[in-house]
PDB file of C-alpha atoms in Angstrom:
ATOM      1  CA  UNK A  15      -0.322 -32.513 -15.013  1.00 60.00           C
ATOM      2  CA  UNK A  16      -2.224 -31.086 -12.810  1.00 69.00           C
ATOM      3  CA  UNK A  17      -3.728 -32.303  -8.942  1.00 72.00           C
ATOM      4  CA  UNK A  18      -7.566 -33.275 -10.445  1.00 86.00           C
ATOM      5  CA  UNK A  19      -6.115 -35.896 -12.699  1.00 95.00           C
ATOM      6  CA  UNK A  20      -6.633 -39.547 -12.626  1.00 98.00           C
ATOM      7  CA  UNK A  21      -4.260 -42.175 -13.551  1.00 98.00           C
ATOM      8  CA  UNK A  22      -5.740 -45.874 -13.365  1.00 99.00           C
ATOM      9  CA  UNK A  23      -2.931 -48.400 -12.874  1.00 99.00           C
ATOM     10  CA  UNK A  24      -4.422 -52.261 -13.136  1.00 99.00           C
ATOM     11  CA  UNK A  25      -2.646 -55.640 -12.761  1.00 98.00           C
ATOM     12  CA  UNK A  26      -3.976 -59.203 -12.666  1.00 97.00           C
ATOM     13  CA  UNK A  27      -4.243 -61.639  -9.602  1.00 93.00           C
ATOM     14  CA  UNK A  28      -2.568 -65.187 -10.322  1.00 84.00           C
ATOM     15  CA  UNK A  29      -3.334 -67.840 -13.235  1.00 77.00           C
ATOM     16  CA  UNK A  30      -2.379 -70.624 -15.034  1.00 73.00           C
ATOM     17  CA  UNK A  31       1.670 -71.068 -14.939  1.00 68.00           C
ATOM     18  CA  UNK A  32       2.417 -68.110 -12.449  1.00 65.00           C
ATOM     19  CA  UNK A  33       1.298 -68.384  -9.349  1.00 73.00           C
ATOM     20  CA  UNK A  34       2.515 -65.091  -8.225  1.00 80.00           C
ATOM     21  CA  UNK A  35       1.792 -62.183 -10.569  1.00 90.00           C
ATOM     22  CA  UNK A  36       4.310 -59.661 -11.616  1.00 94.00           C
ATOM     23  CA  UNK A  37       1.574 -57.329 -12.680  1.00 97.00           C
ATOM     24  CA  UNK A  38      -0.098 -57.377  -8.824  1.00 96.00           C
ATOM     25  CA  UNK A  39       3.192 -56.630  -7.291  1.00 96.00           C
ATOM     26  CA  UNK A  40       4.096 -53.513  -9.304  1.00 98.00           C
ATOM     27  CA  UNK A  41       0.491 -52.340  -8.499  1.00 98.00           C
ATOM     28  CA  UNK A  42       1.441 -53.155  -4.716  1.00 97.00           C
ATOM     29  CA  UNK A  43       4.482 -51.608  -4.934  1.00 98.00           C
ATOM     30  CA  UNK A  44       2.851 -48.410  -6.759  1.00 98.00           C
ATOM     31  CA  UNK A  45       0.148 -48.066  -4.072  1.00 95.00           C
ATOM     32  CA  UNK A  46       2.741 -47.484  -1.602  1.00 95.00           C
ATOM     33  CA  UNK A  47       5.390 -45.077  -3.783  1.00 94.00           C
ATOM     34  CA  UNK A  48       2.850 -43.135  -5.970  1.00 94.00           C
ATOM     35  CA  UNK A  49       4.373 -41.775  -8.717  1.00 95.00           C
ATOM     36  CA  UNK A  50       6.905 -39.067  -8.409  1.00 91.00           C
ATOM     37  CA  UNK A  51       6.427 -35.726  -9.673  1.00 90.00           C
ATOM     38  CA  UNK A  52       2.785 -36.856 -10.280  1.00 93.00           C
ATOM     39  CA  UNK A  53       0.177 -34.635  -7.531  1.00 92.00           C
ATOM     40  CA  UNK A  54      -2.855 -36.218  -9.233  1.00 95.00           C
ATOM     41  CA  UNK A  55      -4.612 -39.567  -7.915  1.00 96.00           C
ATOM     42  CA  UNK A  56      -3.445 -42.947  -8.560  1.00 98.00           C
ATOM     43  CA  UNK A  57      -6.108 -45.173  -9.089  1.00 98.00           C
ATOM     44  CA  UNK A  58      -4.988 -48.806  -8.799  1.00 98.00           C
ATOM     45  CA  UNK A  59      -7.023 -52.563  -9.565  1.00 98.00           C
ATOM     46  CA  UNK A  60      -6.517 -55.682  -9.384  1.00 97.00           C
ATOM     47  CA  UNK A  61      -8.208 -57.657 -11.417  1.00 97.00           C
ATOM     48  CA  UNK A  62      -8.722 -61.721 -11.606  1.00 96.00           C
ATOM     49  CA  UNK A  63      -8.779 -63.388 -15.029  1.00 96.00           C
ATOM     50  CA  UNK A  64     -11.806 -63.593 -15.673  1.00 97.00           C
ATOM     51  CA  UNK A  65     -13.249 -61.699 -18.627  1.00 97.00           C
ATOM     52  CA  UNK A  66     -16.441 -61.028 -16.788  1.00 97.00           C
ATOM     53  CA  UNK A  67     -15.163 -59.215 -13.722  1.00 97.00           C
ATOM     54  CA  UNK A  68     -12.416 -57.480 -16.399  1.00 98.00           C
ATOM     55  CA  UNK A  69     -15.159 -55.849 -18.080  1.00 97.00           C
ATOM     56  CA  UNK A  70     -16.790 -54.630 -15.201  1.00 98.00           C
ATOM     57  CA  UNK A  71     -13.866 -53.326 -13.438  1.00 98.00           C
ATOM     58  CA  UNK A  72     -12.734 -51.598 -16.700  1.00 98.00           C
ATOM     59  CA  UNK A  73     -15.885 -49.970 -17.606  1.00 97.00           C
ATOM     60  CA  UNK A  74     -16.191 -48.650 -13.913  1.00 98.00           C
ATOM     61  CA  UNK A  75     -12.293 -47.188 -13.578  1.00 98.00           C
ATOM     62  CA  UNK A  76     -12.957 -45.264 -17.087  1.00 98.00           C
ATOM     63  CA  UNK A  77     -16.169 -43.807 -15.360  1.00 98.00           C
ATOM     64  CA  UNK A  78     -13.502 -41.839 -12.939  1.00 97.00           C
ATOM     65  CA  UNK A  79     -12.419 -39.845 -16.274  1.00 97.00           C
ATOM     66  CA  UNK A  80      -9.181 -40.778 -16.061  1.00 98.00           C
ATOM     67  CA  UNK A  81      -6.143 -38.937 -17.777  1.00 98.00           C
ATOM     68  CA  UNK A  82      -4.705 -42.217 -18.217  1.00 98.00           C
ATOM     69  CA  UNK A  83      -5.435 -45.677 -18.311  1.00 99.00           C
ATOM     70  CA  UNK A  84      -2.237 -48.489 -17.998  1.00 99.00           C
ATOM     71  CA  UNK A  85      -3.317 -52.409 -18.040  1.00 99.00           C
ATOM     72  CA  UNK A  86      -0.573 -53.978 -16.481  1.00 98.00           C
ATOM     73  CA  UNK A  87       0.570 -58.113 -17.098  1.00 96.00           C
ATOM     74  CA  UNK A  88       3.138 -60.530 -17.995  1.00 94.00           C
ATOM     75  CA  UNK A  89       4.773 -62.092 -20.367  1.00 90.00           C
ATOM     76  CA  UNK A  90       6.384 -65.781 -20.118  1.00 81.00           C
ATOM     77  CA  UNK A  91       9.813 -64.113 -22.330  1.00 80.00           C
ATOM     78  CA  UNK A  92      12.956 -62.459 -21.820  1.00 87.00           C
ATOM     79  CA  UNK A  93      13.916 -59.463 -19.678  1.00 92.00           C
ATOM     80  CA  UNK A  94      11.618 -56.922 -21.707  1.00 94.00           C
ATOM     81  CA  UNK A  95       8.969 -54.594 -21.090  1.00 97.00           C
ATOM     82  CA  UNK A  96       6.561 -54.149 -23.649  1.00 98.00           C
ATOM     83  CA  UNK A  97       4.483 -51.040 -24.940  1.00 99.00           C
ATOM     84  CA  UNK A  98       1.615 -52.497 -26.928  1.00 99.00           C
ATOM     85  CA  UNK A  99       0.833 -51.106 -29.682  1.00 99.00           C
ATOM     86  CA  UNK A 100      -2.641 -52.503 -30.601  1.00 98.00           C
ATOM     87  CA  UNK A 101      -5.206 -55.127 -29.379  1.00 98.00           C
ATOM     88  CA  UNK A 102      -8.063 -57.274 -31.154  1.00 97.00           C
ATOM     89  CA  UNK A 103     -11.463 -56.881 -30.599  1.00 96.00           C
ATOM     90  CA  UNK A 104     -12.136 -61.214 -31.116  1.00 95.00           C
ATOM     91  CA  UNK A 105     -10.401 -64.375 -31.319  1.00 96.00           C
ATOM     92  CA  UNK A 106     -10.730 -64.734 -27.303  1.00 98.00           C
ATOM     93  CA  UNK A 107     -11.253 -68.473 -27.594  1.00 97.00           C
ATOM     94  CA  UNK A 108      -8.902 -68.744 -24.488  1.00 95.00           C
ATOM     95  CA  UNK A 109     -10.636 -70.307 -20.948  1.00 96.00           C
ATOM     96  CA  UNK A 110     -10.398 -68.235 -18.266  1.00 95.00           C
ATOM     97  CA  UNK A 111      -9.911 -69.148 -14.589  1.00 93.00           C
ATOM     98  CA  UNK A 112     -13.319 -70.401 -14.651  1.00 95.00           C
ATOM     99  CA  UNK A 113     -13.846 -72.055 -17.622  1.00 96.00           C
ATOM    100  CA  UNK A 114     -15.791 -69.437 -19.644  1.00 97.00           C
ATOM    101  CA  UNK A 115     -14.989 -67.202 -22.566  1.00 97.00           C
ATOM    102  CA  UNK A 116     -16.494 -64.561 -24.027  1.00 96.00           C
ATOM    103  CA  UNK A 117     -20.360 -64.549 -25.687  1.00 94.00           C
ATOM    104  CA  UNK A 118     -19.188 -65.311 -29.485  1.00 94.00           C
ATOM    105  CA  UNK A 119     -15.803 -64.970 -28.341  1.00 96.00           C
ATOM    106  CA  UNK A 120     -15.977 -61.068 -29.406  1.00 95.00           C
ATOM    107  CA  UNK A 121     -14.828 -58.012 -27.030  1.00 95.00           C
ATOM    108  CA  UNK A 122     -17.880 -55.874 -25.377  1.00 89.00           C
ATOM    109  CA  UNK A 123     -16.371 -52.872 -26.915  1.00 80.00           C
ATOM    110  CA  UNK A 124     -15.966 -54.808 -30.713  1.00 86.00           C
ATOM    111  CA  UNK A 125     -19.158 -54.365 -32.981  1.00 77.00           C
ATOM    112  CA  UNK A 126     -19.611 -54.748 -36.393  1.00 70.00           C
ATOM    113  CA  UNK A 127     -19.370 -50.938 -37.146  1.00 68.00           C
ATOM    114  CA  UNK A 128     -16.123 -50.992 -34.875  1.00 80.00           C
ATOM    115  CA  UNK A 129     -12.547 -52.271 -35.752  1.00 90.00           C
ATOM    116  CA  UNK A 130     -11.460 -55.856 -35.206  1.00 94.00           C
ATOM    117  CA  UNK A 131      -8.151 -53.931 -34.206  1.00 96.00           C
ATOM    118  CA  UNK A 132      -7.818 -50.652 -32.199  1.00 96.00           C
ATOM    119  CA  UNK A 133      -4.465 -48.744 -32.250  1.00 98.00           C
ATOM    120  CA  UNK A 134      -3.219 -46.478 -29.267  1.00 98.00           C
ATOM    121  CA  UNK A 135      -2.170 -43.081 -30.366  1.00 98.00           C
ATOM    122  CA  UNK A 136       0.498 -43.277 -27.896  1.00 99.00           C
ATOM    123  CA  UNK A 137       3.395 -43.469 -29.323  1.00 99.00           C
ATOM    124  CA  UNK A 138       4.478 -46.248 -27.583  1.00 99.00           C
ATOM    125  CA  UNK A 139       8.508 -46.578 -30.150  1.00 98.00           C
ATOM    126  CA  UNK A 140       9.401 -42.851 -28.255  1.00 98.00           C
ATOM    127  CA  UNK A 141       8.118 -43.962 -25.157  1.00 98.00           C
ATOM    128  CA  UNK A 142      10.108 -47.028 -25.099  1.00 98.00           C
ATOM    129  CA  UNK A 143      13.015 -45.381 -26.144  1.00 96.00           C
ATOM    130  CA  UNK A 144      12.849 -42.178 -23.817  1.00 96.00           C
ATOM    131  CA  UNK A 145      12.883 -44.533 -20.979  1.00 97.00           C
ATOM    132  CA  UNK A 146      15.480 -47.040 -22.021  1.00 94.00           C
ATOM    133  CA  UNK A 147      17.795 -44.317 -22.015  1.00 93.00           C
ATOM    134  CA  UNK A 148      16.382 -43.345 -18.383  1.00 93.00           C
ATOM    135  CA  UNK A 149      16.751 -46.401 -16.367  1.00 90.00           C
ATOM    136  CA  UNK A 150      19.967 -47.816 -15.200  1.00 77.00           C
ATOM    137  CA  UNK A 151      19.895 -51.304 -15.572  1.00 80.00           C
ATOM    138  CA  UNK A 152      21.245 -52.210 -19.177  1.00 82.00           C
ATOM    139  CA  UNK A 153      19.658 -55.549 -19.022  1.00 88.00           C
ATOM    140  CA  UNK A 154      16.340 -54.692 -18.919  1.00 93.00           C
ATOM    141  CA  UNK A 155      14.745 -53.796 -22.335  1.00 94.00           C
ATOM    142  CA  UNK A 156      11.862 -51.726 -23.049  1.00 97.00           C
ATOM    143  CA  UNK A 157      10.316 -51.773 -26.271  1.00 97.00           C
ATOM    144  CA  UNK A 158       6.918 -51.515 -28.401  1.00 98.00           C
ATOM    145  CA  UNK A 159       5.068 -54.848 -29.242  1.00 98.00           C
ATOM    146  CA  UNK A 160       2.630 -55.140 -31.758  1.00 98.00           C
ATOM    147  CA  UNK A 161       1.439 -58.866 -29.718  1.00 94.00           C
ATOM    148  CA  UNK A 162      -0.810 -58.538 -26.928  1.00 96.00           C
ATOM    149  CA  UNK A 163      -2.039 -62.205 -27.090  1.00 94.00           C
ATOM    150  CA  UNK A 164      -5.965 -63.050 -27.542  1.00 95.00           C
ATOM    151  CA  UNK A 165      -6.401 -63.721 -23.639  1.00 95.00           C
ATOM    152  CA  UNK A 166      -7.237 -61.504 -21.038  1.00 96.00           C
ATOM    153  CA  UNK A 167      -4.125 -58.992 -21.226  1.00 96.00           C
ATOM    154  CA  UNK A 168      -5.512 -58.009 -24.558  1.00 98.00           C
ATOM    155  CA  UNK A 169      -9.094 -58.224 -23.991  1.00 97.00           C
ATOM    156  CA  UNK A 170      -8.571 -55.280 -21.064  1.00 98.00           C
ATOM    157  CA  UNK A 171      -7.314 -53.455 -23.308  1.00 98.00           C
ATOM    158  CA  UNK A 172      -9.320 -53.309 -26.499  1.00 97.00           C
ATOM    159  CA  UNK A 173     -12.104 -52.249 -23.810  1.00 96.00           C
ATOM    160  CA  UNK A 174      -9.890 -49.216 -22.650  1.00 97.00           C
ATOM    161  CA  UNK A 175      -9.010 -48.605 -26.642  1.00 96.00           C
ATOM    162  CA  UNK A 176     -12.868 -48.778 -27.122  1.00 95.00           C
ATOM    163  CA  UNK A 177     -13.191 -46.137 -24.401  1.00 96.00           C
ATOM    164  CA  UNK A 178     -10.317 -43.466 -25.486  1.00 97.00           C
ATOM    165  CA  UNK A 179      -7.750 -44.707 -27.864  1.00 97.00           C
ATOM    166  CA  UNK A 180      -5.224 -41.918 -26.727  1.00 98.00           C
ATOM    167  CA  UNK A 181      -5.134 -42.157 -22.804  1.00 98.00           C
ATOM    168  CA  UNK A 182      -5.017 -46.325 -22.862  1.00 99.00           C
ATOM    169  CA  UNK A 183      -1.978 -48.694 -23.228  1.00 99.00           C
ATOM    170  CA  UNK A 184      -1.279 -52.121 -22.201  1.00 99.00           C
ATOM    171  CA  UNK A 185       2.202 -52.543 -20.650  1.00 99.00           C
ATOM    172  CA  UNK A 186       4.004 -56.418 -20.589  1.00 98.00           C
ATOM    173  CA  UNK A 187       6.453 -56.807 -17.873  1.00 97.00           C
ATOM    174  CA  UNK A 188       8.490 -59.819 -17.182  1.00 95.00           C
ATOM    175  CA  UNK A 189       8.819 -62.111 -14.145  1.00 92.00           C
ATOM    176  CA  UNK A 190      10.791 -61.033 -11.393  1.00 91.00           C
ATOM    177  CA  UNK A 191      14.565 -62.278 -11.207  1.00 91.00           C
ATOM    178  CA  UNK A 192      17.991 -61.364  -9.553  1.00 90.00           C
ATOM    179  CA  UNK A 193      18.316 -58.344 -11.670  1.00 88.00           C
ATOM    180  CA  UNK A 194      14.943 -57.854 -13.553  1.00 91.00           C
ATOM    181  CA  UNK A 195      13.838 -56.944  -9.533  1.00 94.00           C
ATOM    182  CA  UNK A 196      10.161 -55.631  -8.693  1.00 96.00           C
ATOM    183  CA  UNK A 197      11.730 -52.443  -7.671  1.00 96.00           C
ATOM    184  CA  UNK A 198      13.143 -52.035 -11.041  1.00 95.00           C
ATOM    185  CA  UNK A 199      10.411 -53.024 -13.512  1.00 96.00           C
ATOM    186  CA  UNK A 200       8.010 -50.582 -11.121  1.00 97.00           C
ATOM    187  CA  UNK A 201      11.084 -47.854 -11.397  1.00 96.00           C
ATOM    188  CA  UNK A 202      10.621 -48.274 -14.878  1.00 97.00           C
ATOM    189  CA  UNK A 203       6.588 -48.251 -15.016  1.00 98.00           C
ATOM    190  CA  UNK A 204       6.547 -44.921 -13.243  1.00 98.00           C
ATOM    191  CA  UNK A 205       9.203 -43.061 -15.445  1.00 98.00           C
ATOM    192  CA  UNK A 206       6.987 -44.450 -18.175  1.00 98.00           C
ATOM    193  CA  UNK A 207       3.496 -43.522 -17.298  1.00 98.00           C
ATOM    194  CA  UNK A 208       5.172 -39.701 -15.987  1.00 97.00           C
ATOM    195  CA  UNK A 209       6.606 -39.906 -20.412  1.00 97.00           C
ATOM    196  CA  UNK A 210       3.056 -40.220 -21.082  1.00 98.00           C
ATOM    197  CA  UNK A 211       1.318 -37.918 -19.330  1.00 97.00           C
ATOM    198  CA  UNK A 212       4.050 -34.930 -20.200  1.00 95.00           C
ATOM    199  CA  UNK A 213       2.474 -36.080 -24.297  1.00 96.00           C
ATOM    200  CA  UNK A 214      -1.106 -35.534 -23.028  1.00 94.00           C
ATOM    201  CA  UNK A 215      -0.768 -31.928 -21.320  1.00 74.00           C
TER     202      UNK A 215
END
């Protein structure tokens, strides 16, 4: 790691069903603590869900050449954080917050000559593991997901993928509760985005 690199941390605003999103708080939370042990720039976004202004904002924050790219946002489940493994390049069939989808309801970055599924090369099974043994709070689970969804989550990140398939992931968190707390899901985020950048020096 050293003090030129960029790390671009993005979360969405609110949508259908959540009202308050976990993803913008982290990225709140974030802005204000940094990441430790990290002397580069955080970059952080938030982004509405809307799959126009997504692929704007996405194409833009990989124009910073950034070591690392992390779409944050959440899941309706259990107390788990999830390292995606993949994401799909169509199938986004899925309104938005304004009642529009994507033209052919295909990803920018998906083309007939590309994959209808992109893979990180993060090794997002070490990851996980590495930092469940890290954190302190044995009811919070971190694993790898192979499920991204065909909505916007997923649709961020096969752009990123489409961009640099080893500096992108797409990170599920959970809502907020008594002892799944902001602080510790963003604890948790920042031990796991310092794991990945110690694999890409």
């Amino acid at each position: 790691m050293t003090a030129g690199d960029v790390v671009v941390v993005t979360g969405f605003t609110a949508f259908q069903g959540f009202t308050e999103n976990p993803s913008s708080d982290i990225v709140d939370l974030l802005e204000k603590k940094k990441i430790p042990a990290f002397d580069g720039k955080l970059v952080t976004a938030k982004m509405d869900v809307v799959y126009e202004e997504v692929e704007e904002t996405v194409n833009k924050l990989w124009e910073k050449k950034p070591k690392l790219v992390v779409h944050l946002g959440v899941h309706g489940g259990d107390r788990h954080i999830k390292l995606e493994n993949r994401s799909f390049g169509k199938g986004y069939t899925k309104y938005d917050v304004r009642g529009c989808v994507p033209k052919n309801n295909v990803c920018p970055g998906y083309s007939r000559r590309s994959s209808p599924t992109l893979y990180t090369s993060i090794n997002c099974a070490a990851i996980a593991a590495q930092v469940s043994n890290e954190i302190k709070c044995e009811d919070l689970a971190i694993t790898d997901s192979d499920d991204p969804g065909r909505y916007l989550c997923a649709y961020s990140y096969y752009l990123s993928l489409s961009h640099d398939k080893s500096r992108s992931l797409f990170i599920h968190v959970p809502e907020f509760d008594e002892v799944c707390t902001l602080e510790v899901v963003t604890e948790a985020i920042q031990k796991i985005i310092l794991a990945i950048l110690k694999t890409l020096n």
